[in-house]
Amino acid sequence: MAAPVAGGAARGCGAPSFQRKAPAGGSRLAAIAGTRPAVRHGQLLLSSGLPSLDSVLGGGLAVGTLLLIEEDKFGVYSNLLFKYFLAEGVVSGHELFVASAKELPANILKELPAPLLDDNYRNELGEEATAATSEDFQDSMKIAWRYQNLPKMEVSPTTSARFGHYYDVSKTMSSELFQSIKCHSFFLPEELSSQPTIKMCNMNCGYARLLQSIQKIIFQEGFDGSHPQKKQKNILRIGIQSLGAMLWGDDICSTDNPEDSHSLTKFLYVLRGLLRKSLSACLITVPAHLIQNKAIMERVTNLSDVVVGLESFIGSERETNPLYKDYHGLIHVHQIPWLNSLICDVSDTKDLAFKLKRKLFTIERLHLPPDLSDTVSRSSKPNLAESAKLLSSGCGAMAIGKKHLDF
Amino acid sequence: MFAELNELLNASPQRPEKGTFTLLRDTRTDGSFLVHHFLSFYLRAGCKVCFVALLQSFSHYNIVAQKLGVSLTAAKERGQLVFLEGLGSCLDVLFGEEQQQEQAGQPHPLRFISDGASDLRGLFEFVRTSLAPATGDAWPGRVLLLDDLGVLLSLGASPVAVLDFVHYCRVAVCSRLQGNIVALARGGDDSEDEENELLVTSLCHHSDLILWAEGLATGFCKDVHG
């Protein structure tokens, strides 16, 4: 697919085909801190706060797009991703807009994880990584020598100096990092009680109010280019927590036939319009497991740019399953936008799992442990075969069936 | 414009067909490459195109079209392309209500979002006036491109209203103006969205040509998309 596209570009601009056309105003836009232009399609990318999620998304989150996270059952990891996103904004100097219906935004901001900015940590992690790879190298040369060329999914820490940082979950961010950051907040109970209710295009009142305040901030602070001479360009990071939950006044989580099934979809559409017209990016967490009407969830997926679903193993039988002992959950990437191009960068596997250590949240390709002997894990043999069927990239002999061969 | 697709459909820019309604469907994959194909095909064929783009912004289509060899900004300037960007104009409907009043004479095409009126009359009027034959324009054919119809359902229109809109467009464009309509509708057989299913099935019955982009049934594969 790449050759015709490159040929097309050559025909279109009349230049030799190996000359890479720089994105319009690329050098000017790259001066915004915390962003970098994408090589493939000339969009400006932000880091989502997790370098491994950035590599899954093809480099980062593009400015003007919407990242939707389907929450896991207890909201533990989606909350963490939400905080990583905001923390990345603080460290990069972007402006923040935090909206929530259940927690005070000020409290959310107090609990952001601390960034690891010192070099000591980077060296330490570098040593661990090299130690691990040298061991692997020894083993892989003997047994699985064909696999030693496969790349790992996570980005090594030494390369991500200015784009994408690592955070320590056990410490909170110190308040002096916040001093230069402008944070706007929207806490639904306060907003609803302060002003009389308005009716905007038959949308749920909470959503309408949120849209209005986002639009006001974008316009006033000039993110949509309306005050070009005012100050240096910056990015607005919008984080909305648990949209669609009952606290927003929407009943899609409680009934199969909600009264107003279009509020959430209209909200997302208008929000995307606002994002496209301004230098901002948005992360929304949605309790997808609670939404009863699956049609709405499909429409929501179609209307967002990037959709990532989290499935954690807490409380499910997979927690004790030896297959998954290294990981805390699975990540499903449901959708990646095909921006400005006919195809997109999709990673070559869809089986991704994440694990959370104190200082690192990594997303890796899910590996099944080798099936060593007949007697060891006999009770979990059916589980093995069934979960092997879930793997779409095919793990070879394990996906054959429930019976195992006796030799 | 993809040469292989043109050969398969036996179509060429020199002699585009007239009066056809083409439905683009996609399931488990993204069929928007077909929209880009038809957009560049009809612009090359020299038809006047009305593009109702509800899903992505103008610059997205522009950049892809440049890669395919057509420039949308140039086409817009010489009047060959009438572009309705859904994402941008819905902001005008919601936030710019004061300014729009004096421009009325015709209502805003996306007014149904805020009014809650269940018909898409404003949108149809927009399509009709933009494709109406005017003196001094040099483009023989007329084409209406819709991307995509499922968004209209998400924005609050009922499936019957969307079907009425498509029917009106067919009468106006296909039979009166001898033009073509190309519409994209998402959704598959196993989707849970019943309204969308209803819409897609009845459109299948009305269309002359259906191009269905389907993801691989066996799952995901990196090299082959569907």
XYZ file of C-alpha atoms in Angstrom:
633
model
C 0.000 0.000 0.000
C 2.941 2.294 0.550
C 4.192 2.330 -3.017
C 1.096 3.700 -4.706
C 0.718 6.335 -2.053
C 4.260 7.525 -2.484
C 3.771 7.509 -6.227
C 0.626 9.524 -5.813
C 2.435 12.083 -3.771
C 5.062 12.373 -6.412
C 2.462 12.911 -9.098
C 0.633 15.352 -6.953
C 3.461 17.660 -6.097
C 5.752 17.092 -9.017
C 8.806 16.582 -6.876
C 11.113 13.565 -6.883
C 9.467 10.841 -4.914
C 12.147 10.477 -2.284
C 11.797 14.043 -1.119
C 9.803 14.026 2.044
C 7.366 16.876 2.045
C 7.496 18.626 5.378
C 4.137 19.188 7.024
C 2.892 22.688 6.488
C 4.224 24.891 9.224
C 5.838 21.884 10.805
C 8.821 23.700 12.144
C 6.624 26.385 13.558
C 4.251 24.020 15.283
C 6.938 21.808 16.708
C 7.988 24.642 18.948
C 5.111 23.823 21.293
C 6.539 22.008 24.259
C 5.649 18.406 24.761
C 4.663 17.679 21.210
C 6.315 16.261 18.158
C 5.165 15.980 14.579
C 4.283 12.549 13.325
C 6.414 11.326 10.509
C 3.694 9.521 8.679
C 0.869 11.946 8.411
C 2.126 15.297 9.504
C -0.065 15.649 12.546
C 1.213 16.977 15.787
C 1.361 14.311 18.454
C 1.058 14.512 22.201
C 2.195 11.943 24.663
C -0.607 10.217 26.505
C 1.523 9.913 29.603
C 2.500 6.321 29.017
C 5.285 5.688 26.548
C 4.112 2.159 25.883
C 0.598 3.350 25.112
C 2.097 5.926 22.783
C 3.831 3.239 20.815
C 0.619 1.228 20.609
C -1.180 4.287 19.300
C 1.419 4.866 16.646
C 3.584 7.485 18.287
C 1.157 9.353 20.461
C -2.201 11.034 20.536
C -2.740 13.476 17.694
C -3.758 17.015 18.527
C -7.422 17.509 17.860
C -8.429 13.938 18.528
C -10.379 12.167 21.173
C -9.125 9.190 23.131
C -11.831 7.098 24.688
C -10.952 4.604 27.385
C -13.435 1.944 28.261
C -13.081 1.507 31.938
C -12.267 -1.731 33.606
C -14.643 -3.117 36.155
C -13.534 -1.228 39.206
C -12.075 1.744 37.461
C -8.668 1.256 38.990
C -6.508 1.306 35.913
C -8.557 3.723 33.892
C -8.245 6.204 36.716
C -4.538 5.679 36.608
C -4.386 6.340 32.884
C -6.446 9.471 33.430
C -3.926 10.706 35.958
C -0.994 9.872 33.748
C -2.538 11.950 30.998
C -2.943 14.954 33.267
C 0.491 14.517 34.819
C 2.026 14.512 31.368
C 0.281 17.792 30.725
C 1.734 19.291 33.870
C 5.241 18.158 33.069
C 5.031 19.422 29.492
C 3.573 22.741 30.481
C 0.191 22.365 28.832
C -3.042 23.766 30.172
C -5.420 21.387 31.786
C -9.161 21.104 31.915
C -10.475 18.490 34.305
C -14.127 17.556 34.404
C -15.680 15.125 36.769
C -19.000 14.382 38.339
C -17.879 12.379 41.306
C -14.590 13.781 42.507
C -13.536 17.337 43.004
C -11.044 18.193 40.275
C -8.791 19.772 42.831
C -8.538 16.442 44.615
C -7.772 14.675 41.384
C -4.989 17.111 40.711
C -3.517 16.555 44.129
C -3.103 12.880 43.442
C -1.176 12.971 40.223
C 1.842 10.692 40.177
C 5.247 12.252 40.474
C 7.404 12.296 37.387
C 10.748 10.627 37.342
C 12.950 13.354 36.083
C 16.312 12.491 37.547
C 18.986 10.631 35.720
C 19.649 8.202 38.530
C 16.445 6.393 37.871
C 17.062 6.252 34.178
C 20.423 4.600 34.716
C 18.941 2.137 37.127
C 16.255 1.106 34.733
C 18.754 0.959 31.964
C 20.835 -1.483 33.935
C 17.883 -3.681 34.646
C 16.912 -3.694 31.037
C 20.373 -4.586 29.835
C 20.689 -7.317 32.448
C 17.428 -8.789 31.325
C 18.310 -8.669 27.689
C 21.689 -10.254 28.218
C 20.068 -13.188 29.989
C 17.517 -13.521 27.262
C 20.220 -13.382 24.737
C 21.967 -16.328 26.320
C 18.817 -18.406 26.392
C 17.502 -17.414 23.060
C 20.629 -18.389 21.259
C 20.190 -21.946 22.362
C 16.511 -22.639 22.166
C 14.348 -20.073 20.467
C 16.904 -18.456 18.302
C 14.416 -17.365 15.720
C 12.651 -15.139 18.191
C 15.574 -13.061 19.224
C 14.878 -10.532 16.529
C 11.358 -9.716 17.549
C 11.124 -6.250 19.041
C 9.765 -5.662 22.466
C 6.810 -3.399 22.763
C 7.970 -0.984 25.389
C 10.079 2.015 24.566
C 13.398 2.167 26.312
C 13.563 5.005 28.787
C 16.692 6.585 27.451
C 15.094 7.641 24.212
C 12.121 9.533 25.570
C 13.770 12.622 26.909
C 11.243 15.309 26.089
C 8.252 13.361 24.861
C 6.722 10.936 27.262
C 7.812 10.595 30.809
C 7.762 7.952 33.472
C 5.885 8.357 36.679
C 6.169 6.925 40.114
C 2.756 5.877 41.304
C 3.643 5.731 44.935
C 4.508 9.406 45.170
C 2.358 12.378 44.347
C 3.405 15.308 42.324
C 4.823 18.195 44.260
C 2.928 21.404 44.102
C 5.726 23.527 42.720
C 5.324 21.834 39.381
C 1.795 23.148 39.312
C 2.608 26.747 39.774
C 3.024 27.660 36.185
C 0.183 25.497 34.974
C -3.264 26.814 34.406
C -5.913 24.337 35.393
C -9.566 24.749 34.619
C -12.020 22.540 36.331
C -15.608 21.494 35.962
C -17.303 19.752 38.805
C -20.831 18.872 37.887
C -22.693 19.332 41.190
C -21.235 22.796 41.582
C -22.033 23.851 38.058
C -25.585 22.630 38.196
C -26.340 24.378 41.411
C -24.776 27.658 40.497
C -26.716 28.546 37.391
C -30.233 27.870 36.235
C -30.666 24.961 33.914
C -30.447 25.651 30.232
C -31.807 23.708 27.359
C -29.372 23.274 24.590
C -30.378 21.182 21.633
C -32.228 18.659 23.714
C -29.062 17.425 25.252
C -28.663 16.361 28.804
C -28.050 19.405 30.939
C -24.761 18.261 32.373
C -23.298 17.583 28.957
C -24.578 20.862 27.593
C -23.014 22.756 30.437
C -19.726 20.947 29.971
C -19.677 21.753 26.270
C -20.338 25.368 26.977
C -17.547 25.669 29.462
C -15.084 23.883 27.187
C -16.017 26.149 24.314
C -15.666 29.187 26.519
C -12.197 28.213 27.650
C -11.070 27.430 24.135
C -12.319 30.737 22.890
C -11.079 32.848 25.749
C -7.638 31.373 25.944
C -7.237 31.439 22.227
C -6.691 27.769 21.509
C -8.678 28.028 18.333
C -6.425 30.686 16.922
C -8.749 33.551 17.645
C -6.110 35.663 19.384
C -3.010 35.027 17.345
C -0.861 37.740 18.774
C -1.615 37.079 22.370
C 1.005 34.622 23.482
C 2.886 31.518 22.589
C 0.825 28.587 21.433
C -0.007 25.930 23.891
C -2.069 22.800 24.041
C -5.157 22.273 26.120
C -5.510 18.815 27.600
C -9.072 17.956 28.479
C -9.776 15.053 30.761
C -13.325 13.930 31.449
C -13.878 11.246 33.984
C -16.589 8.610 33.812
C -18.719 10.187 31.161
C -22.050 8.501 30.779
C -22.210 7.340 34.350
C -25.369 7.985 36.259
C -23.904 10.947 38.075
C -24.061 12.957 34.892
C -27.793 12.592 34.846
C -27.797 10.152 31.998
C -29.616 6.887 32.395
C -27.872 4.846 29.762
C -26.136 2.856 32.447
C -29.289 1.819 34.158
C -31.840 0.938 31.517
C -31.917 -0.808 28.242
C -34.054 1.817 26.566
C -32.886 5.126 27.847
C -35.029 8.151 27.611
C -32.637 10.214 25.640
C -30.288 7.946 23.835
C -28.723 10.625 21.734
C -27.259 12.907 24.374
C -23.956 11.186 24.713
C -23.456 10.777 20.979
C -24.365 14.377 20.261
C -22.016 15.483 22.981
C -19.167 13.474 21.500
C -19.822 14.796 18.028
C -19.805 18.426 19.088
C -16.786 17.831 21.305
C -14.896 16.396 18.381
C -15.836 19.425 16.346
C -14.419 21.651 19.054
C -11.251 19.593 19.265
C -10.677 19.661 15.541
C -10.852 23.398 15.489
C -8.426 24.010 18.302
C -5.093 22.915 19.633
C -6.388 20.471 22.156
C -6.771 16.813 22.847
C -9.183 15.012 25.060
C -9.219 11.839 27.076
C -12.554 10.483 28.237
C -13.158 7.453 30.393
C -16.468 5.744 29.918
C -17.854 2.931 32.056
C -18.585 0.788 29.057
C -19.305 -2.306 31.072
C -22.257 -0.547 32.648
C -23.887 0.694 29.494
C -26.742 -1.650 28.812
C -27.616 -0.618 25.318
C -24.839 -1.891 23.114
C -25.974 0.155 20.163
C -25.011 3.306 21.982
C -21.579 1.906 22.702
C -21.102 1.112 19.037
C -22.065 4.603 18.034
C -19.808 6.060 20.669
C -16.955 3.981 19.286
C -17.657 5.158 15.758
C -17.710 8.751 16.873
C -14.397 8.720 18.735
C -10.980 8.682 17.234
C -9.071 6.264 19.417
C -10.788 3.684 21.547
C -8.885 1.584 24.050
C -10.578 -0.890 26.341
C -9.112 -2.059 29.610
C -9.910 -5.361 31.168
C -8.335 -5.974 34.486
C -7.976 -9.326 36.138
C -8.967 -8.152 39.584
C -11.673 -10.293 40.974
C -12.011 -12.549 37.992
C -10.860 -16.107 37.760
C -8.047 -15.042 35.549
C -6.241 -13.550 38.463
C -5.164 -16.937 39.662
C -4.733 -18.432 36.258
C -1.054 -19.187 35.765
C -1.281 -17.962 32.208
C -1.715 -14.446 33.286
C 0.429 -14.340 36.335
C 2.721 -11.661 35.072
C 0.067 -9.261 34.022
C -2.611 -7.192 35.597
C -4.963 -7.014 32.724
C -5.563 -6.926 29.030
C -5.744 -3.979 26.717
C -7.954 -4.041 23.664
C -7.342 -1.432 21.048
C -10.673 -1.120 19.339
C -9.997 1.717 17.019
C -7.167 3.841 15.791
C -7.849 6.819 13.583
C -6.768 6.877 9.979
C -5.878 10.503 9.945
C -4.744 12.174 6.788
C -3.922 8.914 5.162
C -5.565 5.907 3.665
C -4.192 3.456 6.192
C -2.915 3.715 9.684
C -0.115 2.341 11.768
C -1.539 -0.656 13.434
C 0.667 -2.770 15.575
C 0.989 -6.267 14.322
C -0.719 -7.901 17.199
C -3.919 -7.366 19.003
C -3.139 -9.325 22.120
C -1.791 -6.791 24.475
C -1.564 -7.036 28.198
C -0.483 -4.510 30.723
C 1.288 -4.707 33.990
C 1.784 -2.111 36.591
C 4.870 -1.857 38.676
C 5.530 0.994 41.016
C 7.453 2.974 38.504
C 6.389 1.542 35.241
C 3.188 0.743 33.460
C 4.048 -1.404 30.510
C 1.992 -2.734 27.693
C 3.349 -5.844 26.122
C 2.375 -8.492 23.719
C 0.667 -11.269 25.628
C 2.833 -14.340 25.803
C 1.477 -17.679 26.777
C 3.900 -19.579 28.937
C 5.207 -22.748 27.301
C 3.264 -25.874 27.915
C 5.882 -27.807 29.774
C 4.485 -31.108 30.916
C 1.293 -33.062 31.113
C 0.971 -33.419 34.820
C 1.852 -30.019 36.093
C -1.164 -27.996 35.078
C -3.690 -30.631 34.211
C -6.577 -28.849 35.832
C -6.081 -25.740 33.846
C -5.724 -27.493 30.506
C -9.234 -26.596 29.282
C -8.622 -23.036 30.317
C -5.424 -22.998 28.374
C -7.062 -24.148 25.217
C -9.947 -21.741 25.567
C -7.863 -18.751 26.232
C -5.557 -19.763 23.475
C -8.515 -19.491 21.168
C -8.891 -15.921 22.242
C -5.529 -15.065 20.790
C -6.076 -13.945 17.299
C -2.538 -14.052 16.167
C -2.402 -17.760 16.687
C 0.069 -19.321 19.027
C 0.730 -22.353 16.933
C 0.023 -25.742 18.321
C -1.763 -24.582 21.407
C -4.814 -23.411 19.591
C -5.715 -26.779 18.174
C -8.373 -27.971 20.523
C -9.285 -29.233 23.887
C -7.591 -32.594 23.610
C -3.921 -32.735 24.107
C -1.855 -35.304 22.375
C -0.320 -38.146 24.277
C 2.936 -39.474 23.119
C -8.709 7.032 -7.419
C -7.708 3.432 -7.576
C -7.113 2.011 -10.982
C -7.962 -1.558 -10.022
C -11.296 -0.519 -8.630
C -12.081 1.362 -11.778
C -11.360 -1.706 -13.836
C -13.520 -3.867 -11.635
C -16.427 -1.488 -11.855
C -15.843 -0.845 -15.523
C -15.884 2.840 -14.870
C -13.636 5.532 -16.166
C -13.455 9.238 -15.502
C -14.091 10.058 -19.109
C -17.556 8.624 -19.137
C -19.082 8.415 -15.667
C -22.422 6.737 -15.376
C -25.498 8.746 -14.694
C -28.356 8.350 -12.326
C -26.926 5.688 -10.054
C -27.068 5.289 -6.325
C -24.022 3.547 -4.909
C -23.976 2.317 -1.351
C -20.700 1.776 0.463
C -20.897 -0.499 3.452
C -18.247 -1.512 5.876
C -18.083 -4.080 8.614
C -15.223 -4.529 11.048
C -12.983 -2.391 8.954
C -12.851 1.139 7.711
C -14.439 1.754 4.338
C -13.558 5.390 4.050
C -10.927 4.681 1.426
C -13.839 4.084 -0.932
C -15.135 7.570 -0.188
C -11.752 9.028 -1.063
C -11.711 6.974 -4.225
C -15.079 8.229 -5.407
C -14.314 11.794 -4.463
C -11.191 11.908 -6.565
C -12.855 9.902 -9.327
C -15.732 12.308 -9.775
C -13.570 15.390 -9.457
C -11.353 14.020 -12.184
C -14.437 13.250 -14.267
C -15.384 16.879 -14.154
C -18.632 16.621 -12.262
C -19.922 19.084 -9.762
C -19.700 17.418 -6.371
C -21.593 18.177 -3.201
C -19.799 16.488 -0.335
C -21.564 16.229 2.994
C -18.681 15.243 5.242
C -19.935 14.532 8.713
C -17.180 12.395 10.075
C -13.845 14.088 9.510
C -12.509 17.540 8.956
C -11.808 19.193 5.631
C -8.050 19.024 5.964
C -8.153 15.262 6.400
C -9.939 14.782 3.085
C -7.768 17.393 1.466
C -4.528 15.714 2.425
C -5.662 12.301 1.303
C -7.005 13.705 -1.939
C -3.666 15.355 -2.607
C -2.018 12.014 -2.242
C -4.468 10.669 -4.765
C -3.771 13.508 -7.130
C -6.646 15.979 -6.738
C -6.690 19.206 -4.808
C -9.843 19.931 -2.872
C -9.048 23.556 -2.139
C -8.607 24.289 -5.811
C -11.831 22.488 -6.616
C -13.637 24.449 -3.961
C -12.327 27.725 -5.276
C -13.425 27.135 -8.794
C -16.803 26.031 -7.560
C -16.617 22.416 -8.541
C -16.838 21.180 -4.995
C -19.360 22.224 -2.382
C -18.191 20.998 0.977
C -20.263 20.797 4.118
C -18.035 20.054 7.073
C -20.251 18.603 9.755
C -17.821 19.020 12.609
C -17.297 22.705 11.975
C -20.823 23.725 11.185
C -22.381 22.021 14.162
C -20.369 24.437 16.273
C -22.032 27.291 14.443
C -25.407 25.804 15.176
C -24.752 25.464 18.855
C -22.532 28.351 19.731
C -22.998 30.942 17.081
C -26.712 31.379 17.092
C -26.724 35.128 17.236
C -24.751 35.634 14.061
C -26.604 33.122 12.023
C -29.959 34.784 12.254
C -29.300 37.387 9.615
C -27.861 34.824 7.258
C -31.083 32.950 7.354
C -33.148 32.956 4.272
C -32.455 29.384 4.320
C -32.076 27.585 7.598
C -28.764 26.074 8.528
C -28.423 22.543 7.182
C -27.597 21.011 10.534
C -30.286 22.782 12.411
C -31.972 19.522 13.249
C -29.390 18.927 15.940
C -30.598 21.759 18.081
C -34.225 21.890 17.078
C -35.088 18.326 17.724
C -37.156 18.437 14.578
C -37.176 14.991 13.237
C -36.813 15.766 9.586
C -33.702 16.594 7.677
C -35.323 19.152 5.486
C -32.658 21.767 6.050
C -29.990 19.370 4.917
C -31.966 18.452 1.838
C -32.443 22.106 0.916
C -28.740 22.629 1.211
C -28.058 19.706 -1.104
C -30.648 20.831 -3.584
C -29.457 24.396 -3.833
C -25.830 23.445 -4.109
C -26.440 21.022 -6.934
C -29.040 23.065 -8.752
C -28.076 23.939 -12.297
C -26.772 27.458 -12.424
C -25.906 29.540 -15.404
C -22.312 29.567 -16.427
C -21.064 26.509 -14.701
C -19.114 24.140 -16.815
C -19.589 20.824 -15.111
C -21.957 18.448 -16.737
C -22.482 15.848 -14.063
C -23.861 16.117 -10.579
C -22.733 13.993 -7.682
C -23.736 13.860 -4.044
C -21.353 12.207 -1.608
C -22.467 11.387 1.919
C -20.021 10.400 4.636
C -21.524 8.910 6.680
C -25.181 8.199 7.266
C -24.783 6.562 10.654
C -23.714 9.883 12.123
C -27.138 11.303 11.318
C -28.646 8.617 13.496
C -26.255 9.425 16.302
C -27.190 13.056 16.123
C -30.798 12.389 16.797
C -32.488 11.801 13.494
C -34.764 8.812 13.321
C -34.080 6.141 10.705
C -37.275 7.025 8.879
C -36.171 10.632 8.619
C -32.825 9.594 7.198
C -34.532 7.321 4.688
C -36.855 10.139 3.670
C -33.872 12.386 3.180
C -32.140 9.825 1.001
C -35.312 9.311 -0.995
C -35.717 13.035 -1.607
C -32.088 13.244 -2.640
C -32.522 10.390 -5.059
C -35.485 12.041 -6.678
C -33.742 15.353 -6.933
C -30.307 14.193 -7.934
C -30.700 10.884 -9.720
C -33.860 11.346 -11.681
C -34.164 15.083 -12.163
C -30.555 16.061 -12.518
C -29.288 12.727 -13.802
C -26.583 12.718 -11.211
C -25.118 10.074 -8.930
C -25.240 9.537 -5.219
C -22.586 7.735 -3.227
C -23.295 7.130 0.445
C -21.339 5.410 3.177
C -23.141 3.505 5.895
C -21.397 1.519 8.557
C -22.534 -1.583 10.286
C -22.698 -5.257 9.768
C -24.925 -8.213 10.190
C -24.051 -8.878 13.772
C -24.234 -5.371 15.042
C -26.516 -4.586 17.927
C -27.600 -1.286 16.572
C -31.062 -1.981 15.239
C -31.735 1.440 13.838
C -28.573 1.310 11.862
C -29.438 -2.163 10.624
C -32.805 -0.942 9.439
C -31.220 1.954 7.635
C -28.560 -0.120 5.954
C -30.907 -2.883 4.860
C -33.379 -0.584 3.212
C -30.614 1.353 1.541
C -29.309 -1.908 0.161
C -32.626 -2.453 -1.507
C -32.680 0.984 -3.050
C -29.173 1.093 -4.360
C -27.889 0.211 -7.787
C -24.448 -0.822 -6.680
C -23.222 -1.978 -3.291
C -19.544 -1.989 -2.411
C -19.001 -3.810 0.854
C -15.681 -3.625 2.648
C -15.520 -6.407 5.144
C -12.862 -7.217 7.661
C -11.466 -10.722 7.617
C -13.717 -13.206 9.312
C -10.799 -15.051 10.805
C -9.639 -12.092 12.749
C -6.996 -9.527 12.439
C -4.181 -9.707 9.966
C -1.578 -7.050 9.493
C -1.125 -7.217 5.771
C -4.567 -7.850 4.476
C -7.249 -5.541 5.667
C -10.298 -7.269 4.317
